[in-house]
mmCIF file of C-alpha atoms in Angstrom:
data_model
loop_
_atom_site.group_PDB
_atom_site.id
_atom_site.type_symbol
_atom_site.label_atom_id
_atom_site.label_comp_id
_atom_site.label_asym_id
_atom_site.label_seq_id
_atom_site.Cartn_x
_atom_site.Cartn_y
_atom_site.Cartn_z
ATOM 1 C CA MET A 1 -31.818 -50.799 3.401
ATOM 2 C CA ASN A 2 -33.257 -49.350 0.207
ATOM 3 C CA THR A 3 -31.600 -50.530 -2.983
ATOM 4 C CA VAL A 4 -32.604 -49.366 -6.418
ATOM 5 C CA ILE A 5 -31.734 -51.690 -9.252
ATOM 6 C CA THR A 6 -31.954 -50.353 -12.768
ATOM 7 C CA ASN A 7 -31.590 -52.166 -16.047
ATOM 8 C CA HIS A 8 -30.570 -49.388 -18.367
ATOM 9 C CA THR A 9 -28.789 -49.900 -21.653
ATOM 10 C CA ALA A 10 -26.634 -46.935 -22.565
ATOM 11 C CA SER A 11 -27.814 -45.003 -25.579
ATOM 12 C CA HIS A 12 -25.363 -44.606 -28.415
ATOM 13 C CA GLU A 13 -27.266 -41.846 -30.217
ATOM 14 C CA GLU A 14 -24.307 -39.465 -30.054
ATOM 15 C CA GLU A 15 -21.946 -41.982 -31.685
ATOM 16 C CA VAL A 16 -24.497 -42.669 -34.435
ATOM 17 C CA ARG A 17 -24.849 -38.899 -34.956
ATOM 18 C CA GLU A 18 -21.037 -38.491 -35.162
ATOM 19 C CA VAL A 19 -20.747 -41.238 -37.778
ATOM 20 C CA LEU A 20 -23.507 -39.673 -39.883
ATOM 21 C CA GLU A 21 -21.760 -36.292 -39.629
ATOM 22 C CA LYS A 22 -18.542 -37.893 -40.922
ATOM 23 C CA ILE A 23 -20.281 -39.787 -43.742
ATOM 24 C CA PHE A 24 -22.251 -36.787 -45.009
ATOM 25 C CA THR A 25 -19.797 -33.897 -44.456
ATOM 26 C CA GLY A 26 -16.784 -33.361 -46.650
ATOM 27 C CA PRO A 27 -14.549 -34.416 -48.108
ATOM 28 C CA ASP A 28 -11.888 -33.107 -45.757
ATOM 29 C CA ASP A 29 -8.467 -32.068 -47.081
ATOM 30 C CA GLU A 30 -6.900 -35.494 -46.501
ATOM 31 C CA LEU A 31 -9.603 -37.336 -48.437
ATOM 32 C CA LYS A 32 -9.561 -34.730 -51.240
ATOM 33 C CA SER A 33 -5.805 -35.157 -51.559
ATOM 34 C CA LEU A 34 -6.180 -38.935 -51.819
ATOM 35 C CA MET A 35 -8.969 -38.713 -54.395
ATOM 36 C CA ASP A 36 -7.042 -36.141 -56.421
ATOM 37 C CA GLN A 37 -4.219 -38.708 -56.752
ATOM 38 C CA GLU A 38 -6.402 -41.605 -57.871
ATOM 39 C CA ASN A 39 -5.682 -41.240 -61.601
ATOM 40 C CA ARG A 40 -1.934 -41.159 -60.998
ATOM 41 C CA TYR A 41 -2.066 -44.391 -59.000
ATOM 42 C CA ILE A 42 -4.189 -46.095 -61.643
ATOM 43 C CA GLU A 43 -2.012 -44.882 -64.537
ATOM 44 C CA GLU A 44 1.059 -46.219 -62.730
ATOM 45 C CA GLY A 45 -0.658 -49.569 -62.173
ATOM 46 C CA ASP A 46 -0.909 -49.012 -58.424
ATOM 47 C CA GLY A 47 -4.681 -49.213 -58.067
ATOM 48 C CA GLU A 48 -4.369 -51.682 -55.205
ATOM 49 C CA GLU A 49 -2.017 -49.343 -53.336
ATOM 50 C CA TYR A 50 -4.492 -46.503 -53.856
ATOM 51 C CA PHE A 51 -7.333 -48.601 -52.436
ATOM 52 C CA ASP A 52 -5.144 -49.528 -49.445
ATOM 53 C CA LEU A 53 -4.459 -45.826 -48.767
ATOM 54 C CA LEU A 54 -8.151 -45.012 -49.072
ATOM 55 C CA LEU A 55 -9.079 -47.900 -46.787
ATOM 56 C CA SER A 56 -6.462 -46.771 -44.262
ATOM 57 C CA TYR A 57 -8.028 -43.289 -44.272
ATOM 58 C CA TYR A 58 -11.470 -44.763 -43.552
ATOM 59 C CA LYS A 59 -10.135 -47.068 -40.834
ATOM 60 C CA ASP A 60 -8.478 -44.122 -39.104
ATOM 61 C CA THR A 61 -11.665 -42.058 -39.393
ATOM 62 C CA TYR A 62 -14.144 -44.694 -38.197
ATOM 63 C CA ARG A 63 -12.011 -46.783 -35.804
ATOM 64 C CA PRO A 64 -13.693 -45.361 -32.668
ATOM 65 C CA TYR A 65 -17.103 -46.417 -33.989
ATOM 66 C CA MET A 66 -16.699 -49.808 -35.683
ATOM 67 C CA THR A 67 -14.275 -52.675 -36.205
ATOM 68 C CA PRO A 68 -11.699 -52.614 -39.049
ATOM 69 C CA ASP A 69 -13.499 -55.529 -40.752
ATOM 70 C CA THR A 70 -16.816 -53.680 -40.637
ATOM 71 C CA ILE A 71 -15.155 -50.543 -42.006
ATOM 72 C CA GLU A 72 -13.639 -52.469 -44.914
ATOM 73 C CA GLN A 73 -16.970 -54.133 -45.682
ATOM 74 C CA TYR A 74 -18.794 -50.792 -45.641
ATOM 75 C CA VAL A 75 -16.181 -49.102 -47.832
ATOM 76 C CA ASN A 76 -16.600 -51.950 -50.347
ATOM 77 C CA GLU A 77 -20.394 -51.561 -50.145
ATOM 78 C CA SER A 78 -20.158 -47.732 -50.514
ATOM 79 C CA LYS A 79 -21.861 -47.132 -47.158
ATOM 80 C CA LEU A 80 -19.032 -44.925 -45.848
ATOM 81 C CA SER A 81 -17.629 -43.551 -49.091
ATOM 82 C CA ILE A 82 -20.548 -41.410 -50.287
ATOM 83 C CA GLN A 83 -18.183 -38.422 -50.611
ATOM 84 C CA VAL A 84 -16.096 -40.281 -53.211
ATOM 85 C CA PHE A 85 -19.095 -40.338 -55.557
ATOM 86 C CA THR A 86 -20.064 -36.707 -55.014
ATOM 87 C CA TYR A 87 -16.543 -35.215 -54.998
ATOM 88 C CA THR A 88 -15.767 -36.910 -58.330
ATOM 89 C CA ASP A 89 -18.177 -34.379 -59.837
ATOM 90 C CA GLY A 90 -16.885 -31.500 -57.690
ATOM 91 C CA TYR A 91 -19.473 -31.520 -54.912
ATOM 92 C CA HIS A 92 -18.972 -30.965 -51.212
ATOM 93 C CA LEU A 93 -21.435 -32.263 -48.641
ATOM 94 C CA LYS A 94 -22.588 -30.947 -45.296
ATOM 95 C CA ALA A 95 -24.818 -32.784 -42.826
ATOM 96 C CA GLU A 96 -27.066 -29.946 -41.708
ATOM 97 C CA LYS A 97 -29.690 -31.571 -39.520
ATOM 98 C CA ILE A 98 -29.290 -35.019 -38.010
ATOM 99 C CA ASP A 99 -32.140 -36.711 -36.159
ATOM 100 C CA VAL A 100 -31.405 -40.003 -34.392
ATOM 101 C CA LYS A 101 -33.956 -42.040 -32.455
ATOM 102 C CA GLN A 102 -33.342 -45.207 -30.495
ATOM 103 C CA ASP A 103 -35.855 -47.977 -31.169
ATOM 104 C CA LYS A 104 -38.028 -48.508 -28.094
ATOM 105 C CA LYS A 105 -38.269 -52.271 -28.627
ATOM 106 C CA ARG A 106 -34.733 -52.991 -29.825
ATOM 107 C CA GLU A 107 -32.343 -50.806 -27.862
ATOM 108 C CA GLU A 108 -29.427 -51.645 -30.157
ATOM 109 C CA SER A 109 -31.235 -50.189 -33.182
ATOM 110 C CA TYR A 110 -31.396 -46.521 -34.215
ATOM 111 C CA SER A 111 -33.305 -44.808 -36.997
ATOM 112 C CA PHE A 112 -31.911 -41.629 -38.506
ATOM 113 C CA THR A 113 -32.676 -38.805 -40.899
ATOM 114 C CA VAL A 114 -29.998 -36.466 -42.236
ATOM 115 C CA ASP A 115 -30.573 -33.297 -44.245
ATOM 116 C CA VAL A 116 -27.547 -33.326 -46.541
ATOM 117 C CA ARG A 117 -26.614 -30.102 -48.306
ATOM 118 C CA TYR A 118 -24.669 -30.560 -51.528
ATOM 119 C CA GLU A 119 -22.862 -27.734 -53.270
ATOM 120 C CA LYS A 120 -20.576 -27.369 -56.250
ATOM 121 C CA GLU A 121 -18.408 -24.261 -56.314
ATOM 122 C CA GLY A 122 -20.045 -21.882 -58.770
ATOM 123 C CA GLY A 123 -22.680 -24.502 -59.547
ATOM 124 C CA LYS A 124 -25.680 -26.401 -58.421
ATOM 125 C CA ARG A 125 -26.665 -26.725 -54.772
ATOM 126 C CA GLY A 126 -29.516 -28.204 -52.830
ATOM 127 C CA THR A 127 -30.538 -30.437 -49.966
ATOM 128 C CA VAL A 128 -31.553 -34.088 -49.877
ATOM 129 C CA LYS A 129 -33.029 -35.957 -46.936
ATOM 130 C CA VAL A 130 -31.365 -39.342 -46.367
ATOM 131 C CA SER A 131 -32.760 -41.763 -43.814
ATOM 132 C CA GLY A 132 -32.013 -45.237 -42.620
ATOM 133 C CA ASP A 133 -31.100 -47.397 -39.661
ATOM 134 C CA MET A 134 -27.978 -48.311 -37.713
ATOM 135 C CA ALA A 135 -27.432 -51.042 -35.172
ATOM 136 C CA VAL A 136 -24.747 -51.354 -32.506
ATOM 137 C CA ASP A 137 -23.373 -54.336 -30.623
ATOM 138 C CA GLU A 138 -23.132 -54.661 -26.846
ATOM 139 C CA GLU A 139 -19.924 -52.575 -26.822
ATOM 140 C CA GLY A 140 -21.582 -49.802 -28.805
ATOM 141 C CA MET A 141 -19.703 -50.527 -32.044
ATOM 142 C CA ILE A 142 -21.752 -50.027 -35.209
ATOM 143 C CA ILE A 143 -22.499 -53.360 -36.851
ATOM 144 C CA SER A 144 -25.117 -52.372 -39.402
ATOM 145 C CA ILE A 145 -25.897 -49.373 -41.621
ATOM 146 C CA ARG A 146 -28.879 -49.315 -43.959
ATOM 147 C CA TYR A 147 -29.940 -46.349 -46.077
ATOM 148 C CA ARG A 148 -33.239 -45.869 -47.878
ATOM 149 C CA ASP A 149 -31.898 -46.624 -51.354
ATOM 150 C CA GLU A 150 -34.169 -44.201 -53.213
ATOM 151 C CA GLU A 151 -32.930 -41.264 -51.091
ATOM 152 C CA LEU A 152 -29.301 -42.041 -51.774
ATOM 153 C CA TRP A 153 -29.169 -43.832 -55.132
ATOM 154 C CA GLY A 154 -32.617 -43.187 -56.628
ATOM 155 C CA GLU A 155 -33.654 -40.841 -59.420
ATOM 156 C CA ASN A 156 -34.004 -37.895 -57.003
ATOM 157 C CA GLY A 157 -31.389 -39.177 -54.569
ATOM 158 C CA LEU A 158 -28.180 -37.551 -53.425
ATOM 159 C CA ILE A 159 -25.860 -39.333 -55.864
ATOM 160 C CA GLU A 160 -28.037 -38.532 -58.897
ATOM 161 C CA LYS A 161 -28.416 -34.874 -57.916
ATOM 162 C CA THR A 162 -24.651 -34.475 -57.681
ATOM 163 C CA ARG A 163 -23.916 -35.708 -61.215
#
């Protein structure tokens, strides 16, 4: 009797790619509508209600990929809400090229690079490369996102170029 035993951990590259697509493409109509109402909520003293609506949007969007607690943490740390910063100044984002590689030594870790196109209607446009790492748990849920700060927040980073 010949039996082949394999010890293969499933790759979650596609899920990581999908999350990056969601983070760096948009905002979609639902998120734009929410952001367009922010001032009204704040003027009416309902800033907490606005944040709850925004958080609910992110939980619905990322629920297949991470736990609600992780989503809330990453919204608070601006790891999922990049579009909020860029749309405030009228920019739309599009993840054009996404490269994801699983770490050969740590199968739960993935490195990524995303070419993010930014464009303002009738205005400035360009592309910024953003890279970083993600990690997943044994169920494949994302438990860690790290960006290279200079590519996102630095002088020539995405956020600065969209101001």
